[in-house]
C-alpha positions as semicolon CSV with decimal commas, in nm:
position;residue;x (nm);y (nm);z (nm)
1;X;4,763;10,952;15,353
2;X;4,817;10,620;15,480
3;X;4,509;10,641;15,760
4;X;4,301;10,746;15,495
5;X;4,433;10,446;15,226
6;X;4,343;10,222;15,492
7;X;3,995;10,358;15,604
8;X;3,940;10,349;15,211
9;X;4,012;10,045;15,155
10;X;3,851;9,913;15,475
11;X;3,497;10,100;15,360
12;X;3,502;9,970;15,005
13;X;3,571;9,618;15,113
14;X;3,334;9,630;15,414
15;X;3,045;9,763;15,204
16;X;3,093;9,526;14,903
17;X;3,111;9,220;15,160
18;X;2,816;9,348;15,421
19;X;2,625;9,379;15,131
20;X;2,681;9,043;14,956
21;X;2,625;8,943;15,286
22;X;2,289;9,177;15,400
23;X;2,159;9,085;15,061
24;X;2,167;8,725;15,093
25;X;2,044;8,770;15,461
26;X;1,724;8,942;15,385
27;X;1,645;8,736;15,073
28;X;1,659;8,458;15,304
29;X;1,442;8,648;15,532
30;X;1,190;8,742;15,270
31;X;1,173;8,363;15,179
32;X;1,066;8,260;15,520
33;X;0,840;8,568;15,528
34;X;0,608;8,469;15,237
35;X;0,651;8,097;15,300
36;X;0,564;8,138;15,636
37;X;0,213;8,374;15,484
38;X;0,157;8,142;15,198
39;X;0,128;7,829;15,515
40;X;-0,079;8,032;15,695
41;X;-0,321;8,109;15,425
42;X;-0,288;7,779;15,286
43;X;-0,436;7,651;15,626
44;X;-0,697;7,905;15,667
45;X;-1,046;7,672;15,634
46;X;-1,202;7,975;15,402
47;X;-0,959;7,918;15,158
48;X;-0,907;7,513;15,218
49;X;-1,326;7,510;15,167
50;X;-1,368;7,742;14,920
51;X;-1,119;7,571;14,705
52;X;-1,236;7,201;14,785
53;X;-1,643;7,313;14,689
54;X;-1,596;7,573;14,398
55;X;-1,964;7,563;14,329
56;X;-2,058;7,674;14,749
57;X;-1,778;7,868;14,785
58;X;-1,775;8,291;14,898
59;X;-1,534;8,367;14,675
60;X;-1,579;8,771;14,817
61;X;-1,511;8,640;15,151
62;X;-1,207;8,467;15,077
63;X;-1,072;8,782;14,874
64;X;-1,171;8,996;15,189
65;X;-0,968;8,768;15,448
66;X;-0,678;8,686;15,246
67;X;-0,678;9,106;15,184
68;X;-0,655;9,127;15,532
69;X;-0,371;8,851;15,568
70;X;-0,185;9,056;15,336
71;X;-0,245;9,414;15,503
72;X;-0,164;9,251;15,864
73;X;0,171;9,085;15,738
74;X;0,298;9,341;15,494
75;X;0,389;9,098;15,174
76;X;0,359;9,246;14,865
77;X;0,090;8,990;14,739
78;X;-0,105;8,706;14,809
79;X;-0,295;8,494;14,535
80;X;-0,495;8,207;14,595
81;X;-0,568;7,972;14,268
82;X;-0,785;7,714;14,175
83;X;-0,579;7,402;14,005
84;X;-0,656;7,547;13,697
85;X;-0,447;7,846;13,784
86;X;-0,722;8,059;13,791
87;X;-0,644;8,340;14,047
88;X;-0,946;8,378;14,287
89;X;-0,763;8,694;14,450
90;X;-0,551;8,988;14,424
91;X;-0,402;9,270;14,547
92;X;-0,573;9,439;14,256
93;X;-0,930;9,295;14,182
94;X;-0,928;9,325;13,837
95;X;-0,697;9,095;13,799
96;X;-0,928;8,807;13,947
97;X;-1,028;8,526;13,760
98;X;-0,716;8,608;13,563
99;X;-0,396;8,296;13,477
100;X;-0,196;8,266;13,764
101;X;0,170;8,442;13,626
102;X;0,448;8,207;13,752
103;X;0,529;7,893;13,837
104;X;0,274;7,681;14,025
105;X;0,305;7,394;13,857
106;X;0,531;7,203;14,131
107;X;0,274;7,322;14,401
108;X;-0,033;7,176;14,241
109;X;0,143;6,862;14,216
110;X;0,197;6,878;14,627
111;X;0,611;7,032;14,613
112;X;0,675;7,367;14,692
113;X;0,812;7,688;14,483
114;X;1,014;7,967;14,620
115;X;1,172;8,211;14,359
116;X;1,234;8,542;14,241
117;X;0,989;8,637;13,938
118;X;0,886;8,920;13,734
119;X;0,512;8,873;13,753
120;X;0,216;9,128;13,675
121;X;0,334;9,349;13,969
122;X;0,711;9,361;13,846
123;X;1,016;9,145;14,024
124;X;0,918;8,958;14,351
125;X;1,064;8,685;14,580
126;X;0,766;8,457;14,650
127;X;0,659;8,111;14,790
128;X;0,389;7,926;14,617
129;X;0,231;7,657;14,793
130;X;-0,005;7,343;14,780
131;X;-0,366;7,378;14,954
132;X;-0,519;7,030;15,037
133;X;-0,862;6,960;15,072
134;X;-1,009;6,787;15,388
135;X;-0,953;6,462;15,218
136;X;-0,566;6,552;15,153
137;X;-0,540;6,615;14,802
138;X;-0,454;6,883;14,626
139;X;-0,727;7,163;14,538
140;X;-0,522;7,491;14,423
141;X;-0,199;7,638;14,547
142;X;-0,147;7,980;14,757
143;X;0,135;8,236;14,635
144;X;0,274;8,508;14,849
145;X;0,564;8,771;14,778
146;X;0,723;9,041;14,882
147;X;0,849;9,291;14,611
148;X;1,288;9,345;14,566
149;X;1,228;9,673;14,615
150;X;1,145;9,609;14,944
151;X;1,449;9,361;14,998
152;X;1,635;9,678;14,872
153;X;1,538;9,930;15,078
154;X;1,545;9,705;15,356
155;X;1,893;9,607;15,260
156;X;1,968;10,008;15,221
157;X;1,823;10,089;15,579
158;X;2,050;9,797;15,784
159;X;2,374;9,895;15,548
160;X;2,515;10,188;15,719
161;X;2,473;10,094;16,061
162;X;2,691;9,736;16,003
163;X;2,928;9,902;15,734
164;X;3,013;10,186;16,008
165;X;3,040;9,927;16,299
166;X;3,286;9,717;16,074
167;X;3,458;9,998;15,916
168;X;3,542;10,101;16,267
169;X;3,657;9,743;16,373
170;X;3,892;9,727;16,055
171;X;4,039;10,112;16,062
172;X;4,104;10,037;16,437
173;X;4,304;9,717;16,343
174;X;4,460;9,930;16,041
175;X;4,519;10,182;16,252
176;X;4,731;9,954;16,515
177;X;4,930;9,781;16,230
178;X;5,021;10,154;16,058
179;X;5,084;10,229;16,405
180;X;5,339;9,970;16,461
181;X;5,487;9,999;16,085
182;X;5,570;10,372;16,183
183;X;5,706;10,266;16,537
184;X;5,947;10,033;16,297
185;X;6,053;10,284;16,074
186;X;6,141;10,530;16,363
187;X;6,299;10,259;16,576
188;X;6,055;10,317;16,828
189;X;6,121;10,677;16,929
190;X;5,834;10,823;17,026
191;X;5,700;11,188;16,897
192;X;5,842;11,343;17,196
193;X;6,163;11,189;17,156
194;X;6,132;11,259;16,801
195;X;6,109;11,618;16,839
196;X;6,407;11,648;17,118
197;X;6,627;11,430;16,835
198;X;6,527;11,750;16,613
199;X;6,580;12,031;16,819
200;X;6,937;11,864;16,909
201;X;7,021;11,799;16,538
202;X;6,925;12,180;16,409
203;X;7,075;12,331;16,685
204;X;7,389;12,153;16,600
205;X;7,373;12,156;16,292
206;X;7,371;12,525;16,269
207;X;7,578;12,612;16,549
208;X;7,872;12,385;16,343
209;X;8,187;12,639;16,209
210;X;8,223;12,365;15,944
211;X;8,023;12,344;15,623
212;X;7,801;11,986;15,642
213;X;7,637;11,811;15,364
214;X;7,470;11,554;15,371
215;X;7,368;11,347;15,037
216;X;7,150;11,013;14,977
217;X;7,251;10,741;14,766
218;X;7,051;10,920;14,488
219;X;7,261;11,190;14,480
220;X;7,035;11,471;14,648
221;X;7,110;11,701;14,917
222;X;6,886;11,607;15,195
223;X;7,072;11,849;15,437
224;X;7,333;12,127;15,397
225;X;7,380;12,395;15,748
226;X;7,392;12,755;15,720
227;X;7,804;12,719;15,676
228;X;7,797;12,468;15,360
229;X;7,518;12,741;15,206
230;X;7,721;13,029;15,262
231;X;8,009;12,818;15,101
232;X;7,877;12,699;14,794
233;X;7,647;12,873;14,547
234;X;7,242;12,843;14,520
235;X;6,986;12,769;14,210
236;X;6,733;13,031;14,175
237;X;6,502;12,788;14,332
238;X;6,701;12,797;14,681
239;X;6,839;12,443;14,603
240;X;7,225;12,391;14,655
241;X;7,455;12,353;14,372
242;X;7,731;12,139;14,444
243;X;7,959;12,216;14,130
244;X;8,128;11,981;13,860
245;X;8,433;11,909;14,057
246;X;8,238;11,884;14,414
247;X;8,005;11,592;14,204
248;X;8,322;11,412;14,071
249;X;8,412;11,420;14,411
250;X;8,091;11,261;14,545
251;X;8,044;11,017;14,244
252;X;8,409;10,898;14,295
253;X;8,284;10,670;14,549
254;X;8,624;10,712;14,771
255;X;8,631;10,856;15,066
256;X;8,862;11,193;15,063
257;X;9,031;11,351;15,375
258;X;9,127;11,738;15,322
259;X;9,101;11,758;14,945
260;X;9,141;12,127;14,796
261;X;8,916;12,235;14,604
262;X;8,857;12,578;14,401
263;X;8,534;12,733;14,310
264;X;8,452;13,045;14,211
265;X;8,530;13,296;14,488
266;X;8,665;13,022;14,758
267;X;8,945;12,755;14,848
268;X;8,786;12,458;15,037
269;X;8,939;12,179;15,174
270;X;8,687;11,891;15,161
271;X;8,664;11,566;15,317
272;X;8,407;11,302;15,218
273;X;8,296;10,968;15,372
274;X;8,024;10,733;15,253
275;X;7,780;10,675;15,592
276;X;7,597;10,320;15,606
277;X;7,332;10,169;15,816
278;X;7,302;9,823;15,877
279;X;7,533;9,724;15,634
280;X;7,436;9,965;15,378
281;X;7,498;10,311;15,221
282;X;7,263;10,549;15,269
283;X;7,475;10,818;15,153
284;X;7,730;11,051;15,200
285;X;7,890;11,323;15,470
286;X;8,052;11,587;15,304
287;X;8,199;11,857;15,566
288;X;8,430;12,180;15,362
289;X;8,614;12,401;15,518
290;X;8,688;12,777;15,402
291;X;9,042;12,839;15,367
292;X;9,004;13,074;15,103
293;X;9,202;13,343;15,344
294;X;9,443;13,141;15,461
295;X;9,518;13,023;15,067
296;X;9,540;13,409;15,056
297;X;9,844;13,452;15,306
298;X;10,023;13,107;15,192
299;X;10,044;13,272;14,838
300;X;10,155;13,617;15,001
301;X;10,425;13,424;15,171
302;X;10,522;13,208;14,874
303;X;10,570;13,515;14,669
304;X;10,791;13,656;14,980
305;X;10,980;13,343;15,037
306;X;11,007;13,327;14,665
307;X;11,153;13,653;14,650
308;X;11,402;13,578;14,949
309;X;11,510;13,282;14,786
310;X;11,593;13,483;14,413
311;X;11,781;13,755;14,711
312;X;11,973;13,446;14,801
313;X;12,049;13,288;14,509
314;X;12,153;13,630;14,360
315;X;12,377;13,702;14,655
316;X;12,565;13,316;14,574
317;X;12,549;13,442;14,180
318;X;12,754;13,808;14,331
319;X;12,953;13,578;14,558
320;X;13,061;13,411;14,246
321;X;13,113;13,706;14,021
322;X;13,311;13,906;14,310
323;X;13,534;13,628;14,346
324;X;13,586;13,551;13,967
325;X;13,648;13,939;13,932
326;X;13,927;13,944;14,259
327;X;14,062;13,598;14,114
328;X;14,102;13,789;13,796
329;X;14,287;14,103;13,910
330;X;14,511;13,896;14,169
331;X;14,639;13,751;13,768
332;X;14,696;14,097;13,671
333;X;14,420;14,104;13,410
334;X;14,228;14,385;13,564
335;X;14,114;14,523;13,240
336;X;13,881;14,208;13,198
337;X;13,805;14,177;13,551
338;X;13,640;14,528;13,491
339;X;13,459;14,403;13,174
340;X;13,340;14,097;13,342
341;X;13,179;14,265;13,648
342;X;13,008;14,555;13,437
343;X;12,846;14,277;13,205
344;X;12,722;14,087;13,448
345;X;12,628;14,406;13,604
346;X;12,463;14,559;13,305
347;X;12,253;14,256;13,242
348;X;12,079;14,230;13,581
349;X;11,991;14,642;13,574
350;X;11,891;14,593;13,245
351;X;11,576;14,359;13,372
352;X;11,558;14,547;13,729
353;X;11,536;14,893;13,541
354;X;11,275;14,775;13,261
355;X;11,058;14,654;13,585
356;X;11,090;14,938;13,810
357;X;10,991;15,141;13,513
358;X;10,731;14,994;13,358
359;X;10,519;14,802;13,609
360;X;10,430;15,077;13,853
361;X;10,263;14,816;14,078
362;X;10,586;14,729;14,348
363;X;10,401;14,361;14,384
364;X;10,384;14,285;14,067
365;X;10,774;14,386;13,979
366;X;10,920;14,202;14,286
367;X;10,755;13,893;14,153
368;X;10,902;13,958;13,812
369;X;11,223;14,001;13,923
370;X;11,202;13,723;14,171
371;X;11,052;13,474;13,932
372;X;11,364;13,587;13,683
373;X;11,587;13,476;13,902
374;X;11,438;13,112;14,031
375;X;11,387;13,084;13,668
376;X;11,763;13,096;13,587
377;X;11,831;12,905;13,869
378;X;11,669;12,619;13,710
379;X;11,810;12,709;13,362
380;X;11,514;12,899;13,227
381;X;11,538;13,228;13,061
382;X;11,234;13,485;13,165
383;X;11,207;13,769;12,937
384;X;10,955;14,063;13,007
385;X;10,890;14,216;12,674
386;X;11,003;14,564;12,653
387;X;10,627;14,684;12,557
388;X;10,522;14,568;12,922
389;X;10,322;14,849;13,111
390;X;10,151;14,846;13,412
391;X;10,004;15,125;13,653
392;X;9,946;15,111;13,996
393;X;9,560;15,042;14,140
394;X;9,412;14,890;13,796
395;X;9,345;14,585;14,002
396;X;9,383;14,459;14,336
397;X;9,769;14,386;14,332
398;X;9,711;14,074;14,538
399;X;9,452;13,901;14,216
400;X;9,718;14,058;13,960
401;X;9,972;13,831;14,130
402;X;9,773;13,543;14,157
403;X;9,706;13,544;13,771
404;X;10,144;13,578;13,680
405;X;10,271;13,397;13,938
406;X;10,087;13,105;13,840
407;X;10,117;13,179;13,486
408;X;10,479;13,224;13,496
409;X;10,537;12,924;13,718
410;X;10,345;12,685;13,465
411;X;10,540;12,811;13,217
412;X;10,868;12,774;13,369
413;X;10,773;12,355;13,454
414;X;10,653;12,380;13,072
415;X;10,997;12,533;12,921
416;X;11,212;12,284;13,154
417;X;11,007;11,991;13,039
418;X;11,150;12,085;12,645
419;X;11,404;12,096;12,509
420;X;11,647;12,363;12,506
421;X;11,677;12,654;12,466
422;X;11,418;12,715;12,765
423;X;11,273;13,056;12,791
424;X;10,967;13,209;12,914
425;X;10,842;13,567;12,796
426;X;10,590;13,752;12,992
427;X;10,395;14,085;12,837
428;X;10,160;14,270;13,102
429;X;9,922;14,576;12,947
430;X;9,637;14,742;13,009
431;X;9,459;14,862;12,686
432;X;9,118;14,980;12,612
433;X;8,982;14,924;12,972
434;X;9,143;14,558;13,069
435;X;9,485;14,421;13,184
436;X;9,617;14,177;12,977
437;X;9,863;13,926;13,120
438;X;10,001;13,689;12,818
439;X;10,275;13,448;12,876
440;X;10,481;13,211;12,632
441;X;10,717;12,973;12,703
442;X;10,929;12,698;12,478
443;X;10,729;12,368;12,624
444;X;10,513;12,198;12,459
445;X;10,241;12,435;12,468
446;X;9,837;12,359;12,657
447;X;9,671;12,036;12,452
448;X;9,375;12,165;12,231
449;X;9,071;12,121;12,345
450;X;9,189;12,136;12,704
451;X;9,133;12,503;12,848
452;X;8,858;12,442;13,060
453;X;8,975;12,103;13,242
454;X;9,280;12,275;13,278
455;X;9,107;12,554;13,493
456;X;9,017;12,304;13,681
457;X;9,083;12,211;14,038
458;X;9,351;11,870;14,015
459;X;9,490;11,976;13,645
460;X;9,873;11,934;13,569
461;X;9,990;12,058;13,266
462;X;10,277;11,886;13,291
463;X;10,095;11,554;13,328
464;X;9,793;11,626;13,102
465;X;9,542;11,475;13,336
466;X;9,371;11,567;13,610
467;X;9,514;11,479;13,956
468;X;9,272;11,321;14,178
469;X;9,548;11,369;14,460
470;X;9,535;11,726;14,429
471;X;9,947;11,748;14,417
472;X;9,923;11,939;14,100
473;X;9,659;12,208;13,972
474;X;9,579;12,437;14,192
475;X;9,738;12,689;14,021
476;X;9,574;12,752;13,701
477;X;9,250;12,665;13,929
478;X;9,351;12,955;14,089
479;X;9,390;13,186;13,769
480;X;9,052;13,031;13,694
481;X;8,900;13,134;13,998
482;X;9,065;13,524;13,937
483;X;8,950;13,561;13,648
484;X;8,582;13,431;13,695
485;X;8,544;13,643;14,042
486;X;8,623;13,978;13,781
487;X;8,417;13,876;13,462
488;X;8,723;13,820;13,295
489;X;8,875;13,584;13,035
490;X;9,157;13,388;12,933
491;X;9,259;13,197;12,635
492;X;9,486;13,006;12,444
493;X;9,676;13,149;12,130
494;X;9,817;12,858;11,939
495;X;10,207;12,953;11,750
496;X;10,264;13,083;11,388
497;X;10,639;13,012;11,401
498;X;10,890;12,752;11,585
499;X;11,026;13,099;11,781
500;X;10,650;13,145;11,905
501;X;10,711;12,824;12,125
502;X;10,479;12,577;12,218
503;X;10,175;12,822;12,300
504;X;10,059;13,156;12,484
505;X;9,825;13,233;12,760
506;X;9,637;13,536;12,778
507;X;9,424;13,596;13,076
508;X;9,235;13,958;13,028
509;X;9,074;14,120;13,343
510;X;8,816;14,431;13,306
511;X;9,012;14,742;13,506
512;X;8,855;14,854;13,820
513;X;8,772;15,243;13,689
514;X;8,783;15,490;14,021
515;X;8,465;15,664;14,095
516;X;8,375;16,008;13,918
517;X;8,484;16,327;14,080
518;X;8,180;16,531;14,182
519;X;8,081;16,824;14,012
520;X;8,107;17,116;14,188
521;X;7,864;17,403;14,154
């Protein structure tokens, strides 16, 4: 596009100045042309005679060699006049003895004329001229032109030849100065080093294990390898779509090392760092990597270290008990060292047996039971409702986990934030189709308005803000990321009464239904 701006350019100037410049050229040409006839005739002794003894004179014979004049030299006319203006020849005889049409009045009186005038034959350039007698004075005046029309076309046939030659010239020179502006903006690499710095790039970037993005200062995606597009999600139009929290990331203008962040169906730990050139940015390097399965097994072994650690702090808790019961029977008072122990005894079976029976899923009741016991620990009370039901294989135990866990956890931070008494109910069902997981606690309860930035990757309910450390958050981005991965929902129920505490979650999740039996014949 650039060549052809330039050759544009080049022909539209070159034509508009050749042809100023042609057209002044052969005006000046045609003005020596029928000056040069209108001498010539002016000399000739026919028409120097003629003119000096009207009464002798072959006025035929000066009409037939001035005809001839004209024929041999090409002009467009010549007309000889008497100093009356009275033409005494003409291209076209009927015109003789006719006014002279012009100006001859400087030429009679001995100057010379040379202009361009619309005469009887239509626009001419001509030359008129003084004829002197043998005595030197002045005895008529000789006119000669040569029609525009023929400037024109003569202008028309030298044009193309000179605009071509100089349109060449210039697009050459164009050519050498585009040439060296692209050698600039390359920094000098030439197409075949262009093309190796290519290859090298695509091969590397696709061959990288590590999602790369790259972004100009605009804010578009200028590249993205095969890893960042099987990472993030695509438009319908094949374009990349980086996400809310991925573009708060990138408009931040800070670089990040290892962030977390959640998006749909994946945990990526991002890192982002502004690039510059010459002292500027040009944009930014965003790499992610997938850690979606290793987020996975950290939450599998949370929930298993969390369980250990409610085994251990419920041994200490027996520890305790066994030696409050021995202490009590060494005083004689076995009678309440019996009613101690079977209280104490009662009130853990009570929870374990309303699990065990009720939430078929083993997963799901280990975390209960574990997440009862860290929550006394820290002087929480967790209550499963006594309507709780759960069967096994509704959904994939390791989601339904996800979803309480974090739940329950948020509400335990919630409760201990409060005042007392702390508690923390959980109710898990599965009616008409869906599991429901809703979970209450005596905190403060989720601010109005803020459900969807707190499903977001960096939000602390405990803080009320989003935390661009990523410390807090990724919890409930987790939940967030459950429940969009299985069409789901989840909600906020605001309380009717002071015993409904401070609010209740409810996260619903469609039931995976098990395939049809087939019919048999």
């Amino acid at each position: 596009m650039l060549q052809l701006l330039v050759v544009g350019v080049v022909l539209v100037g070159a034509t508009a100045a050749l042809g100023w410049q042609l057209r002044t050229d052969t005006r000046r040409d045609a003005t020596t042309q029928v000056t040069d006839v209108a001498a010539a005739v002016a000399q000739s002794p026919d028409v120097r005679g003629g003119l000096a003894d009207p009464a002798t004179a072959d006025r035929a014979g000066v009409q037939d060699h001035v005809e001839a004049v004209r024929r041999a030299t090409g002009v467009y006319f010549i007309t000889v006049m008497d100093r009356e203006k009275v033409r005494w020849t003409h291209p076209d005889p009927r015109r003789i003895g006719q006014t002279f049409v012009g100006n001859a009045d400087a030429a009679l009186a001995g100057g010379e004329v040379v202009e361009t005038y619309t005469g009887t034959l239509g626009p001419s350039v001509r030359a008129v001229l003084p004829v002197r007698g043998p005595d030197g004075t002045v005895v008529g005046a000789v006119a000669a032109g040569v029609a525009t029309r023929s400037v024109t076309r003569d202008l028309l046939d030298r044009l193309p030849v000179l605009v071509l030659a100089l349109a060449l010239s210039l697009s050459l020179v164009g050519s050498w100065a585009l040439s060296r502006w692209v050698r600039r903006r390359t920094h000098g690499l030439e197409p075949a080093d262009l093309t190796r710095l290519w290859e090298v790039n695509d091969a590397v970037l696709h061959s990288l294990r590590e999602g790369l993005v790259v972004v100009d200062a605009a804010g578009r995606v200028q590249v993205a390898n095969d890893e960042a597009r099987r990472l993030l999600p695509t438009g319908g139009d094949g374009e990349l779509e980086l996400g809310p929290a991925l573009s708060r990331l990138l408009a931040a203008g800070e670089d990040v090392v290892d962030d977390v962040q959640v998006t749909d169906d994946r945990v990526l730990v991002v890192s982002r760092l502004d690039a510059h050139w010459e002292g500027r940015r040009v944009g930014t390097v965003v790499t992610l990597r997938d850690h979606t399965e290793l987020q996975a097994l950290t939450r599998d072994l949370d929930a298993v270290r969390g369980l250990a650690e409610a085994l251990r702090s419920q041994a200490h808790e027996s520890a305790n008990r066994l030696h409050v019961v021995v202490t009590l029977v060494e005083q004689g008072q076995a009678d309440r060292a019996v009613e101690f122990a079977t209280a104490e005894l009662a009130a853990a079976q009570q929870l374990t047996d309303l699990v065990v029976a009720d939430v078929a899923d083993p997963a799901v009741a280990a975390l209960l039971i574990g997440k009862s016991a860290q929550a006394a620990e820290r002087g929480v009370e967790l209550e499963v409702e006594p309507d709780t039901a759960l069967a096994e294989g509704l959904l994939p135990a390791r989601d339904l986990v996800t979803v309480v866990a974090n739940l329950v956890d948020n509400a335990v931070e919630a409760a201990m934030a409060a005042p007392g008494p702390r508690w923390v109910r959980v109710r898990i069902t599965a009616p008409a189709g869906r599991v429901e997981v809703r979970v209450t606690d005596s905190g403060e309860g989720l601010p109005a308005g803020r459900l969807e930035r707190a499903m977001e990757r960096g939000w602390s309910r405990k803080e009320h803000r989003l935390s661009p450390g990523g410390s807090h958050g990724l919890g409930l981005a987790l939940v967030g990321q459950v429940v969009r991965r299985h069409g789901g929902s989840v909600r906020v129920e605001e309380p009717v009464t002071l015993d409904d505490g401070g609010g209740t979650m409810v996260v619903e999740l469609p039931v995976r239904l098990p395939a049809p039996a087939p019919v048999s014949s």
